[in-house]
Amino acid sequence: MLNKEIVARLKGGVAVRGVLTAYDGCMNLVLDDAAELDKSGEPVTRYGRIVVRGSQVIYVSTGEVAP
């Protein structure tokens, strides 16, 4: 999944999409070209490169964001 676009669903109902550039055993994620998504999967806020703490990740998918 490295260097592929993913969608990560986070605690608190947040979903982010970006290119997975790194991860570790704690499921910390580094995403490039990241964007926060609304409920329909449309970008709300664009961030560039972000680090997502693994304890906040519910799931990671290569597909579209689930409602």
PDB file of C-alpha atoms in Angstrom:
ATOM      1  CA  MET A   1       0.000   0.000   0.000  1.00  0.00           C
ATOM      2  CA  LEU A   2       2.994   2.312   0.136  1.00  0.00           C
ATOM      3  CA  ASN A   3       2.861   5.156  -2.376  1.00  0.00           C
ATOM      4  CA  LYS A   4      -0.834   4.446  -3.065  1.00  0.00           C
ATOM      5  CA  GLU A   5      -3.821   6.624  -2.239  1.00  0.00           C
ATOM      6  CA  ILE A   6      -5.671   5.496   0.884  1.00  0.00           C
ATOM      7  CA  VAL A   7      -8.593   6.620   3.010  1.00  0.00           C
ATOM      8  CA  ALA A   8      -8.191   6.438   6.793  1.00  0.00           C
ATOM      9  CA  ARG A   9     -11.238   6.622   9.073  1.00  0.00           C
ATOM     10  CA  LEU A  10     -10.294   8.163  12.416  1.00  0.00           C
ATOM     11  CA  LYS A  11     -11.945   8.400  15.813  1.00  0.00           C
ATOM     12  CA  GLY A  12     -14.380  11.279  16.072  1.00  0.00           C
ATOM     13  CA  GLY A  13     -15.886  10.588  12.651  1.00  0.00           C
ATOM     14  CA  VAL A  14     -13.024  12.162  10.692  1.00  0.00           C
ATOM     15  CA  ALA A  15     -11.839  10.665   7.395  1.00  0.00           C
ATOM     16  CA  VAL A  16      -8.647  11.639   5.569  1.00  0.00           C
ATOM     17  CA  ARG A  17      -7.411  10.719   2.106  1.00  0.00           C
ATOM     18  CA  GLY A  18      -3.791  10.861   0.985  1.00  0.00           C
ATOM     19  CA  VAL A  19      -0.830   9.000  -0.453  1.00  0.00           C
ATOM     20  CA  LEU A  20       0.632   6.631   2.155  1.00  0.00           C
ATOM     21  CA  THR A  21       4.369   7.343   2.280  1.00  0.00           C
ATOM     22  CA  ALA A  22       5.276   5.668   5.593  1.00  0.00           C
ATOM     23  CA  TYR A  23       3.830   3.718   8.504  1.00  0.00           C
ATOM     24  CA  ASP A  24       5.097   1.836  11.549  1.00  0.00           C
ATOM     25  CA  GLY A  25       4.087  -1.006  13.852  1.00  0.00           C
ATOM     26  CA  CYS A  26       1.871   1.301  15.924  1.00  0.00           C
ATOM     27  CA  MET A  27      -0.036   2.153  12.721  1.00  0.00           C
ATOM     28  CA  ASN A  28       1.185   5.749  12.729  1.00  0.00           C
ATOM     29  CA  LEU A  29       0.698   6.968   9.153  1.00  0.00           C
ATOM     30  CA  VAL A  30       2.443   9.595   7.035  1.00  0.00           C
ATOM     31  CA  LEU A  31       0.197  10.855   4.230  1.00  0.00           C
ATOM     32  CA  ASP A  32       1.198  13.207   1.415  1.00  0.00           C
ATOM     33  CA  ASP A  33      -1.336  15.334  -0.485  1.00  0.00           C
ATOM     34  CA  ALA A  34      -3.718  14.719   2.427  1.00  0.00           C
ATOM     35  CA  ALA A  35      -7.245  16.082   2.671  1.00  0.00           C
ATOM     36  CA  GLU A  36      -9.985  15.815   5.274  1.00  0.00           C
ATOM     37  CA  LEU A  37     -13.184  14.423   3.748  1.00  0.00           C
ATOM     38  CA  ASP A  38     -16.836  15.181   4.409  1.00  0.00           C
ATOM     39  CA  LYS A  39     -19.510  12.473   4.758  1.00  0.00           C
ATOM     40  CA  SER A  40     -19.882  12.163   0.972  1.00  0.00           C
ATOM     41  CA  GLY A  41     -16.134  11.730   0.464  1.00  0.00           C
ATOM     42  CA  GLU A  42     -15.488  15.220  -0.932  1.00  0.00           C
ATOM     43  CA  PRO A  43     -12.390  17.115   0.289  1.00  0.00           C
ATOM     44  CA  VAL A  44     -13.144  19.763   2.907  1.00  0.00           C
ATOM     45  CA  THR A  45      -9.638  20.865   3.915  1.00  0.00           C
ATOM     46  CA  ARG A  46      -6.334  20.143   2.173  1.00  0.00           C
ATOM     47  CA  TYR A  47      -3.235  19.727   4.345  1.00  0.00           C
ATOM     48  CA  GLY A  48      -0.295  18.531   2.243  1.00  0.00           C
ATOM     49  CA  ARG A  49       1.807  16.159   4.416  1.00  0.00           C
ATOM     50  CA  ILE A  50       0.338  14.957   7.715  1.00  0.00           C
ATOM     51  CA  VAL A  51       1.194  12.428  10.410  1.00  0.00           C
ATOM     52  CA  VAL A  52      -1.742  10.464  11.822  1.00  0.00           C
ATOM     53  CA  ARG A  53      -1.256   8.900  15.247  1.00  0.00           C
ATOM     54  CA  GLY A  54      -2.026   5.183  15.107  1.00  0.00           C
ATOM     55  CA  SER A  55      -4.187   5.234  18.242  1.00  0.00           C
ATOM     56  CA  GLN A  56      -6.680   7.426  16.347  1.00  0.00           C
ATOM     57  CA  VAL A  57      -7.026   5.105  13.326  1.00  0.00           C
ATOM     58  CA  ILE A  58     -10.154   2.938  13.092  1.00  0.00           C
ATOM     59  CA  TYR A  59      -9.434   1.509   9.633  1.00  0.00           C
ATOM     60  CA  VAL A  60      -7.449   2.107   6.453  1.00  0.00           C
ATOM     61  CA  SER A  61      -8.859   1.409   2.997  1.00  0.00           C
ATOM     62  CA  THR A  62      -7.727   1.738  -0.598  1.00  0.00           C
ATOM     63  CA  GLY A  63     -11.316   2.417  -1.681  1.00  0.00           C
ATOM     64  CA  GLU A  64     -13.854   5.168  -1.166  1.00  0.00           C
ATOM     65  CA  VAL A  65     -14.858   6.498   2.226  1.00  0.00           C
ATOM     66  CA  ALA A  66     -17.727   4.598   3.865  1.00  0.00           C
ATOM     67  CA  PRO A  67     -20.573   6.554   5.497  1.00  0.00           C
TER      68      PRO A  67
END
